[in-house]
C-alpha cells in the first residue's frame, strides 16, 4: 500500500510562512523529491505554481514577487516564503528579502564527524561535541544563513559566524506560554532566537559586506528546521498567511 504525502502550510513565530511536504515513505531519492515538489506546486493559493532558479541558484516562483527558500532532506521538503517585495530585485541580495531555510533529520549523527569543518574553534566551544541535536541546529543555521545571503562560495567556517545559538521554539504561532516559561510571543522569540553574522561579497570585485541574521529553529516530527532572516526583511502579519 502506497503511503500518502502530507502537505502542511503554517505561519511561524518570526512572521515567515513555511510549507512542508512529508510522507510518501515508499518513494525514494529523486522520485520522492519530484513528487514532493509536485504536491507543493499544486497547493498554490489560486493556481499551479512553477519554481525557477536565478543564476546564483536561488529559487523563485514565476509571476510572484515574494522571496522563497527551499530545503529538502530524507522525508521532508520545506519552502519558506516572505511577503511580496516589488521594490527588490529578488535575484540579488537585499536585507529586505534576506531569507534562508534548512532542515535535517534530528538524529543524523554523522554531523558530529565533520563539526570541525563548519564550526570555528569559538563555535566548537559553544556547541557540545557529543550533542547531536545541538550540532544539527548549528549545521542548519549555517546552511540557512548561506542561502539568505545568496552566495554559495563563502567559507562556512570563517565567513558565517554564530554569535548566539538558537533554541528550539514552536513550529507555529500558537503555543503554550507555560511550556516555554514566557508570557507572550515577543518574549519567546527573544528567548529562543539565535544570531549569525555573515561576511560576503555580492560580486568578485565588490567590497566585503557584513550582515546580521536572526536564526529561528523548530522541531517538525523527526526533523529540525532552521530559518535565517534579516530583521529588516518583509514579514507576514498574523492574519495574512
PDB file of C-alpha atoms in Angstrom:
ATOM      1  CA  UNK A   1       0.000   0.000   0.000  1.00  0.00           C
ATOM      2  CA  UNK A   2       1.400   3.388  -1.003  1.00  0.00           C
ATOM      3  CA  UNK A   3       1.971   5.973   1.709  1.00  0.00           C
ATOM      4  CA  UNK A   4       0.285   9.317   1.104  1.00  0.00           C
ATOM      5  CA  UNK A   5       2.118  12.608   1.123  1.00  0.00           C
ATOM      6  CA  UNK A   6       1.143  15.222   3.713  1.00  0.00           C
ATOM      7  CA  UNK A   7       1.087  18.926   2.885  1.00  0.00           C
ATOM      8  CA  UNK A   8       1.198  21.461   5.733  1.00  0.00           C
ATOM      9  CA  UNK A   9       1.251  25.251   5.457  1.00  0.00           C
ATOM     10  CA  UNK A  10       1.865  27.142   8.677  1.00  0.00           C
ATOM     11  CA  UNK A  11       2.871  30.571   9.955  1.00  0.00           C
ATOM     12  CA  UNK A  12       5.926  30.746  12.181  1.00  0.00           C
ATOM     13  CA  UNK A  13       6.775  32.917  15.152  1.00  0.00           C
ATOM     14  CA  UNK A  14       9.116  35.212  13.130  1.00  0.00           C
ATOM     15  CA  UNK A  15       6.335  36.034  10.622  1.00  0.00           C
ATOM     16  CA  UNK A  16       7.605  33.771   7.832  1.00  0.00           C
ATOM     17  CA  UNK A  17       5.342  31.289   6.055  1.00  0.00           C
ATOM     18  CA  UNK A  18       6.599  27.708   5.799  1.00  0.00           C
ATOM     19  CA  UNK A  19       5.088  24.940   3.682  1.00  0.00           C
ATOM     20  CA  UNK A  20       6.127  21.359   4.370  1.00  0.00           C
ATOM     21  CA  UNK A  21       5.630  18.108   2.466  1.00  0.00           C
ATOM     22  CA  UNK A  22       6.251  14.822   4.263  1.00  0.00           C
ATOM     23  CA  UNK A  23       5.163  11.192   3.919  1.00  0.00           C
ATOM     24  CA  UNK A  24       5.499   9.057   0.793  1.00  0.00           C
ATOM     25  CA  UNK A  25       7.930   6.686   2.505  1.00  0.00           C
ATOM     26  CA  UNK A  26       7.566   4.141  -0.303  1.00  0.00           C
ATOM     27  CA  UNK A  27       9.249   6.588  -2.704  1.00  0.00           C
ATOM     28  CA  UNK A  28      12.994   7.187  -2.648  1.00  0.00           C
ATOM     29  CA  UNK A  29      15.578   9.691  -3.849  1.00  0.00           C
ATOM     30  CA  UNK A  30      14.774  11.890  -6.820  1.00  0.00           C
ATOM     31  CA  UNK A  31      11.376  10.228  -7.304  1.00  0.00           C
ATOM     32  CA  UNK A  32      10.359  11.296  -3.779  1.00  0.00           C
ATOM     33  CA  UNK A  33      11.651  14.829  -4.332  1.00  0.00           C
ATOM     34  CA  UNK A  34       9.896  15.267  -7.678  1.00  0.00           C
ATOM     35  CA  UNK A  35       6.612  14.079  -6.187  1.00  0.00           C
ATOM     36  CA  UNK A  36       7.008  16.331  -3.133  1.00  0.00           C
ATOM     37  CA  UNK A  37       7.720  19.332  -5.354  1.00  0.00           C
ATOM     38  CA  UNK A  38       4.675  18.479  -7.455  1.00  0.00           C
ATOM     39  CA  UNK A  39       2.496  18.499  -4.338  1.00  0.00           C
ATOM     40  CA  UNK A  40       3.959  21.840  -3.269  1.00  0.00           C
ATOM     41  CA  UNK A  41       3.325  23.342  -6.714  1.00  0.00           C
ATOM     42  CA  UNK A  42      -0.260  22.065  -6.766  1.00  0.00           C
ATOM     43  CA  UNK A  43      -1.031  23.714  -3.436  1.00  0.00           C
ATOM     44  CA  UNK A  44      -0.779  27.309  -4.574  1.00  0.00           C
ATOM     45  CA  UNK A  45      -3.500  29.608  -3.286  1.00  0.00           C
ATOM     46  CA  UNK A  46      -5.146  30.090  -6.680  1.00  0.00           C
ATOM     47  CA  UNK A  47      -3.339  28.023  -9.284  1.00  0.00           C
ATOM     48  CA  UNK A  48      -0.395  25.776 -10.038  1.00  0.00           C
ATOM     49  CA  UNK A  49       2.966  27.240  -9.067  1.00  0.00           C
ATOM     50  CA  UNK A  50       6.208  26.930 -11.010  1.00  0.00           C
ATOM     51  CA  UNK A  51       9.657  27.144  -9.439  1.00  0.00           C
ATOM     52  CA  UNK A  52      12.607  28.686 -11.262  1.00  0.00           C
ATOM     53  CA  UNK A  53      16.190  29.478 -10.236  1.00  0.00           C
ATOM     54  CA  UNK A  54      18.307  32.592 -10.619  1.00  0.00           C
ATOM     55  CA  UNK A  55      21.872  32.396 -11.966  1.00  0.00           C
ATOM     56  CA  UNK A  56      23.183  32.070  -8.398  1.00  0.00           C
ATOM     57  CA  UNK A  57      20.928  29.087  -7.699  1.00  0.00           C
ATOM     58  CA  UNK A  58      18.406  30.920  -5.518  1.00  0.00           C
ATOM     59  CA  UNK A  59      14.826  29.755  -6.185  1.00  0.00           C
ATOM     60  CA  UNK A  60      11.845  31.891  -7.148  1.00  0.00           C
ATOM     61  CA  UNK A  61       8.227  31.445  -8.161  1.00  0.00           C
ATOM     62  CA  UNK A  62       7.263  32.551 -11.657  1.00  0.00           C
ATOM     63  CA  UNK A  63       4.903  35.515 -11.511  1.00  0.00           C
ATOM     64  CA  UNK A  64       5.461  36.070  -7.773  1.00  0.00           C
ATOM     65  CA  UNK A  65       7.389  38.881  -6.081  1.00  0.00           C
ATOM     66  CA  UNK A  66       7.964  37.237  -2.710  1.00  0.00           C
ATOM     67  CA  UNK A  67      11.298  35.680  -1.780  1.00  0.00           C
ATOM     68  CA  UNK A  68      11.314  31.921  -1.237  1.00  0.00           C
ATOM     69  CA  UNK A  69      13.905  29.499   0.084  1.00  0.00           C
ATOM     70  CA  UNK A  70      13.812  25.716  -0.276  1.00  0.00           C
ATOM     71  CA  UNK A  71      15.318  22.789   1.605  1.00  0.00           C
ATOM     72  CA  UNK A  72      14.882  19.050   1.424  1.00  0.00           C
ATOM     73  CA  UNK A  73      16.291  16.063   3.221  1.00  0.00           C
ATOM     74  CA  UNK A  74      15.118  12.493   3.743  1.00  0.00           C
ATOM     75  CA  UNK A  75      11.364  12.609   4.275  1.00  0.00           C
ATOM     76  CA  UNK A  76      10.908  16.405   4.241  1.00  0.00           C
ATOM     77  CA  UNK A  77      10.567  19.200   1.699  1.00  0.00           C
ATOM     78  CA  UNK A  78      10.147  22.681   3.187  1.00  0.00           C
ATOM     79  CA  UNK A  79       9.642  26.025   1.456  1.00  0.00           C
ATOM     80  CA  UNK A  80       9.827  29.338   3.337  1.00  0.00           C
ATOM     81  CA  UNK A  81       8.186  32.463   1.895  1.00  0.00           C
ATOM     82  CA  UNK A  82       8.254  36.204   2.575  1.00  0.00           C
ATOM     83  CA  UNK A  83       5.543  38.677   1.531  1.00  0.00           C
ATOM     84  CA  UNK A  84       5.932  40.355  -1.883  1.00  0.00           C
ATOM     85  CA  UNK A  85       8.698  42.963  -2.125  1.00  0.00           C
ATOM     86  CA  UNK A  86       8.276  44.551  -5.578  1.00  0.00           C
ATOM     87  CA  UNK A  87      10.892  47.152  -4.666  1.00  0.00           C
ATOM     88  CA  UNK A  88      13.582  44.438  -4.501  1.00  0.00           C
ATOM     89  CA  UNK A  89      15.334  42.581  -7.317  1.00  0.00           C
ATOM     90  CA  UNK A  90      14.945  39.053  -5.962  1.00  0.00           C
ATOM     91  CA  UNK A  91      17.942  37.719  -7.874  1.00  0.00           C
ATOM     92  CA  UNK A  92      20.365  39.829  -5.824  1.00  0.00           C
ATOM     93  CA  UNK A  93      20.909  40.165  -2.105  1.00  0.00           C
ATOM     94  CA  UNK A  94      18.826  42.666  -0.152  1.00  0.00           C
ATOM     95  CA  UNK A  95      18.201  42.759   3.579  1.00  0.00           C
ATOM     96  CA  UNK A  96      14.574  43.469   2.712  1.00  0.00           C
ATOM     97  CA  UNK A  97      14.330  39.939   1.269  1.00  0.00           C
ATOM     98  CA  UNK A  98      17.077  38.072   3.133  1.00  0.00           C
ATOM     99  CA  UNK A  99      15.745  34.583   3.875  1.00  0.00           C
ATOM    100  CA  UNK A 100      17.144  31.080   4.071  1.00  0.00           C
ATOM    101  CA  UNK A 101      15.772  27.762   5.322  1.00  0.00           C
ATOM    102  CA  UNK A 102      17.486  24.476   6.019  1.00  0.00           C
ATOM    103  CA  UNK A 103      16.377  21.183   7.564  1.00  0.00           C
ATOM    104  CA  UNK A 104      17.997  17.949   8.634  1.00  0.00           C
ATOM    105  CA  UNK A 105      16.955  14.818  10.466  1.00  0.00           C
ATOM    106  CA  UNK A 106      17.442  15.368  14.194  1.00  0.00           C
ATOM    107  CA  UNK A 107      19.205  12.006  14.598  1.00  0.00           C
ATOM    108  CA  UNK A 108      21.752  12.418  11.796  1.00  0.00           C
ATOM    109  CA  UNK A 109      24.800  11.791  13.960  1.00  0.00           C
ATOM    110  CA  UNK A 110      27.204  11.944  11.007  1.00  0.00           C
ATOM    111  CA  UNK A 111      27.301  15.698  11.576  1.00  0.00           C
ATOM    112  CA  UNK A 112      29.428  15.072  14.682  1.00  0.00           C
ATOM    113  CA  UNK A 113      32.236  13.754  12.454  1.00  0.00           C
ATOM    114  CA  UNK A 114      32.504  16.957  10.421  1.00  0.00           C
ATOM    115  CA  UNK A 115      31.854  19.664  13.019  1.00  0.00           C
ATOM    116  CA  UNK A 116      35.429  20.954  12.735  1.00  0.00           C
ATOM    117  CA  UNK A 117      34.780  21.539   9.012  1.00  0.00           C
ATOM    118  CA  UNK A 118      31.931  24.005   9.533  1.00  0.00           C
ATOM    119  CA  UNK A 119      32.426  25.342  13.074  1.00  0.00           C
ATOM    120  CA  UNK A 120      35.212  27.694  14.126  1.00  0.00           C
ATOM    121  CA  UNK A 121      37.143  26.972  17.338  1.00  0.00           C
ATOM    122  CA  UNK A 122      34.985  29.504  19.185  1.00  0.00           C
ATOM    123  CA  UNK A 123      31.813  27.874  17.860  1.00  0.00           C
ATOM    124  CA  UNK A 124      33.028  24.392  18.767  1.00  0.00           C
ATOM    125  CA  UNK A 125      33.388  25.618  22.341  1.00  0.00           C
ATOM    126  CA  UNK A 126      29.800  26.877  22.153  1.00  0.00           C
ATOM    127  CA  UNK A 127      28.307  23.644  20.731  1.00  0.00           C
ATOM    128  CA  UNK A 128      28.787  20.448  22.800  1.00  0.00           C
ATOM    129  CA  UNK A 129      30.800  17.891  20.828  1.00  0.00           C
ATOM    130  CA  UNK A 130      28.559  14.906  21.660  1.00  0.00           C
ATOM    131  CA  UNK A 131      25.183  16.652  21.359  1.00  0.00           C
ATOM    132  CA  UNK A 132      23.741  15.572  18.004  1.00  0.00           C
ATOM    133  CA  UNK A 133      20.740  17.896  18.194  1.00  0.00           C
ATOM    134  CA  UNK A 134      22.858  20.957  19.019  1.00  0.00           C
ATOM    135  CA  UNK A 135      25.214  20.215  16.136  1.00  0.00           C
ATOM    136  CA  UNK A 136      22.270  19.743  13.761  1.00  0.00           C
ATOM    137  CA  UNK A 137      20.959  23.169  14.837  1.00  0.00           C
ATOM    138  CA  UNK A 138      24.402  24.666  14.177  1.00  0.00           C
ATOM    139  CA  UNK A 139      24.642  22.953  10.778  1.00  0.00           C
ATOM    140  CA  UNK A 140      21.186  24.063   9.644  1.00  0.00           C
ATOM    141  CA  UNK A 141      21.855  27.581  10.965  1.00  0.00           C
ATOM    142  CA  UNK A 142      24.930  27.926   8.777  1.00  0.00           C
ATOM    143  CA  UNK A 143      23.229  26.408   5.736  1.00  0.00           C
ATOM    144  CA  UNK A 144      20.197  28.700   6.143  1.00  0.00           C
ATOM    145  CA  UNK A 145      22.477  31.733   6.555  1.00  0.00           C
ATOM    146  CA  UNK A 146      24.352  30.764   3.397  1.00  0.00           C
ATOM    147  CA  UNK A 147      21.068  30.713   1.465  1.00  0.00           C
ATOM    148  CA  UNK A 148      19.962  34.029   2.973  1.00  0.00           C
ATOM    149  CA  UNK A 149      22.936  35.900   1.503  1.00  0.00           C
ATOM    150  CA  UNK A 150      22.621  34.051  -1.825  1.00  0.00           C
ATOM    151  CA  UNK A 151      26.348  33.383  -2.096  1.00  0.00           C
ATOM    152  CA  UNK A 152      27.290  29.674  -2.213  1.00  0.00           C
ATOM    153  CA  UNK A 153      31.040  30.316  -2.437  1.00  0.00           C
ATOM    154  CA  UNK A 154      31.656  31.644   1.070  1.00  0.00           C
ATOM    155  CA  UNK A 155      33.567  29.691   3.699  1.00  0.00           C
ATOM    156  CA  UNK A 156      31.080  28.300   6.262  1.00  0.00           C
ATOM    157  CA  UNK A 157      33.704  28.038   8.981  1.00  0.00           C
ATOM    158  CA  UNK A 158      35.173  31.518   8.668  1.00  0.00           C
ATOM    159  CA  UNK A 159      32.640  33.788   6.995  1.00  0.00           C
ATOM    160  CA  UNK A 160      29.471  32.632   8.761  1.00  0.00           C
ATOM    161  CA  UNK A 161      29.868  33.331  12.467  1.00  0.00           C
ATOM    162  CA  UNK A 162      27.371  32.072  15.010  1.00  0.00           C
ATOM    163  CA  UNK A 163      27.322  34.564  17.866  1.00  0.00           C
ATOM    164  CA  UNK A 164      24.287  33.039  19.565  1.00  0.00           C
ATOM    165  CA  UNK A 165      22.852  29.571  19.051  1.00  0.00           C
ATOM    166  CA  UNK A 166      19.081  29.324  18.596  1.00  0.00           C
ATOM    167  CA  UNK A 167      16.987  27.209  20.905  1.00  0.00           C
ATOM    168  CA  UNK A 168      14.021  25.183  19.707  1.00  0.00           C
ATOM    169  CA  UNK A 169      10.816  27.191  19.505  1.00  0.00           C
ATOM    170  CA  UNK A 170       7.336  26.075  18.443  1.00  0.00           C
ATOM    171  CA  UNK A 171       6.591  25.348  14.784  1.00  0.00           C
ATOM    172  CA  UNK A 172       3.515  27.602  14.835  1.00  0.00           C
ATOM    173  CA  UNK A 173       2.499  30.903  16.410  1.00  0.00           C
ATOM    174  CA  UNK A 174       0.005  29.225  18.759  1.00  0.00           C
ATOM    175  CA  UNK A 175       1.813  27.741  21.772  1.00  0.00           C
ATOM    176  CA  UNK A 176       1.520  27.244  25.496  1.00  0.00           C
ATOM    177  CA  UNK A 177       3.499  30.053  27.191  1.00  0.00           C
ATOM    178  CA  UNK A 178       3.913  27.957  30.347  1.00  0.00           C
ATOM    179  CA  UNK A 179       5.756  25.282  28.347  1.00  0.00           C
ATOM    180  CA  UNK A 180       8.429  27.811  27.411  1.00  0.00           C
ATOM    181  CA  UNK A 181       8.288  29.806  30.681  1.00  0.00           C
ATOM    182  CA  UNK A 182       7.315  33.054  28.940  1.00  0.00           C
ATOM    183  CA  UNK A 183       4.246  35.288  28.882  1.00  0.00           C
ATOM    184  CA  UNK A 184       3.980  36.238  25.188  1.00  0.00           C
ATOM    185  CA  UNK A 185       5.245  35.696  21.642  1.00  0.00           C
ATOM    186  CA  UNK A 186       7.810  38.514  21.651  1.00  0.00           C
ATOM    187  CA  UNK A 187       9.368  37.258  24.863  1.00  0.00           C
ATOM    188  CA  UNK A 188       9.638  33.735  23.466  1.00  0.00           C
ATOM    189  CA  UNK A 189      11.198  34.889  20.208  1.00  0.00           C
ATOM    190  CA  UNK A 190      13.787  36.886  22.121  1.00  0.00           C
ATOM    191  CA  UNK A 191      14.490  33.853  24.312  1.00  0.00           C
ATOM    192  CA  UNK A 192      14.964  31.221  21.590  1.00  0.00           C
ATOM    193  CA  UNK A 193      16.270  33.213  18.605  1.00  0.00           C
ATOM    194  CA  UNK A 194      19.918  32.933  17.656  1.00  0.00           C
ATOM    195  CA  UNK A 195      22.152  35.282  15.726  1.00  0.00           C
ATOM    196  CA  UNK A 196      24.755  34.998  12.994  1.00  0.00           C
ATOM    197  CA  UNK A 197      26.991  37.442  11.158  1.00  0.00           C
ATOM    198  CA  UNK A 198      27.888  36.728   7.542  1.00  0.00           C
ATOM    199  CA  UNK A 199      30.779  38.298   5.647  1.00  0.00           C
ATOM    200  CA  UNK A 200      30.358  38.062   1.873  1.00  0.00           C
ATOM    201  CA  UNK A 201      30.710  39.807  -1.476  1.00  0.00           C
ATOM    202  CA  UNK A 202      27.889  40.388  -3.943  1.00  0.00           C
ATOM    203  CA  UNK A 203      30.461  40.209  -6.776  1.00  0.00           C
ATOM    204  CA  UNK A 204      34.135  39.214  -7.077  1.00  0.00           C
ATOM    205  CA  UNK A 205      35.312  42.825  -7.331  1.00  0.00           C
ATOM    206  CA  UNK A 206      32.839  44.197  -4.764  1.00  0.00           C
ATOM    207  CA  UNK A 207      33.883  45.185  -1.230  1.00  0.00           C
ATOM    208  CA  UNK A 208      33.078  42.769   1.571  1.00  0.00           C
ATOM    209  CA  UNK A 209      29.721  43.239   3.262  1.00  0.00           C
ATOM    210  CA  UNK A 210      28.582  42.190   6.721  1.00  0.00           C
ATOM    211  CA  UNK A 211      25.020  41.342   7.592  1.00  0.00           C
ATOM    212  CA  UNK A 212      23.488  40.178  10.840  1.00  0.00           C
ATOM    213  CA  UNK A 213      20.858  37.462  10.591  1.00  0.00           C
ATOM    214  CA  UNK A 214      18.367  36.173  13.124  1.00  0.00           C
ATOM    215  CA  UNK A 215      18.101  32.379  13.469  1.00  0.00           C
ATOM    216  CA  UNK A 216      14.940  30.519  14.426  1.00  0.00           C
ATOM    217  CA  UNK A 217      14.765  26.727  14.820  1.00  0.00           C
ATOM    218  CA  UNK A 218      11.879  24.379  15.460  1.00  0.00           C
ATOM    219  CA  UNK A 219      11.194  20.651  15.517  1.00  0.00           C
ATOM    220  CA  UNK A 220       8.981  19.141  12.804  1.00  0.00           C
ATOM    221  CA  UNK A 221       8.456  15.474  13.689  1.00  0.00           C
ATOM    222  CA  UNK A 222      11.870  13.844  13.115  1.00  0.00           C
ATOM    223  CA  UNK A 223      13.468  16.947  11.620  1.00  0.00           C
ATOM    224  CA  UNK A 224      14.996  20.189  12.806  1.00  0.00           C
ATOM    225  CA  UNK A 225      14.168  23.189  10.633  1.00  0.00           C
ATOM    226  CA  UNK A 226      16.056  26.497  10.854  1.00  0.00           C
ATOM    227  CA  UNK A 227      15.196  29.873   9.350  1.00  0.00           C
ATOM    228  CA  UNK A 228      17.777  32.638   8.841  1.00  0.00           C
ATOM    229  CA  UNK A 229      16.494  36.122   8.087  1.00  0.00           C
ATOM    230  CA  UNK A 230      17.323  39.805   8.415  1.00  0.00           C
ATOM    231  CA  UNK A 231      15.403  41.858  10.955  1.00  0.00           C
ATOM    232  CA  UNK A 232      14.776  44.242   8.040  1.00  0.00           C
ATOM    233  CA  UNK A 233      13.084  41.657   5.826  1.00  0.00           C
ATOM    234  CA  UNK A 234       9.385  41.768   4.982  1.00  0.00           C
ATOM    235  CA  UNK A 235       7.242  39.610   7.261  1.00  0.00           C
ATOM    236  CA  UNK A 236       3.664  38.411   7.338  1.00  0.00           C
ATOM    237  CA  UNK A 237       1.163  39.620   9.891  1.00  0.00           C
ATOM    238  CA  UNK A 238      -0.625  37.048  11.998  1.00  0.00           C
ATOM    239  CA  UNK A 239      -3.779  37.016   9.839  1.00  0.00           C
ATOM    240  CA  UNK A 240      -2.244  37.333   6.385  1.00  0.00           C
ATOM    241  CA  UNK A 241      -0.700  33.910   5.826  1.00  0.00           C
TER     242      UNK A 241
END
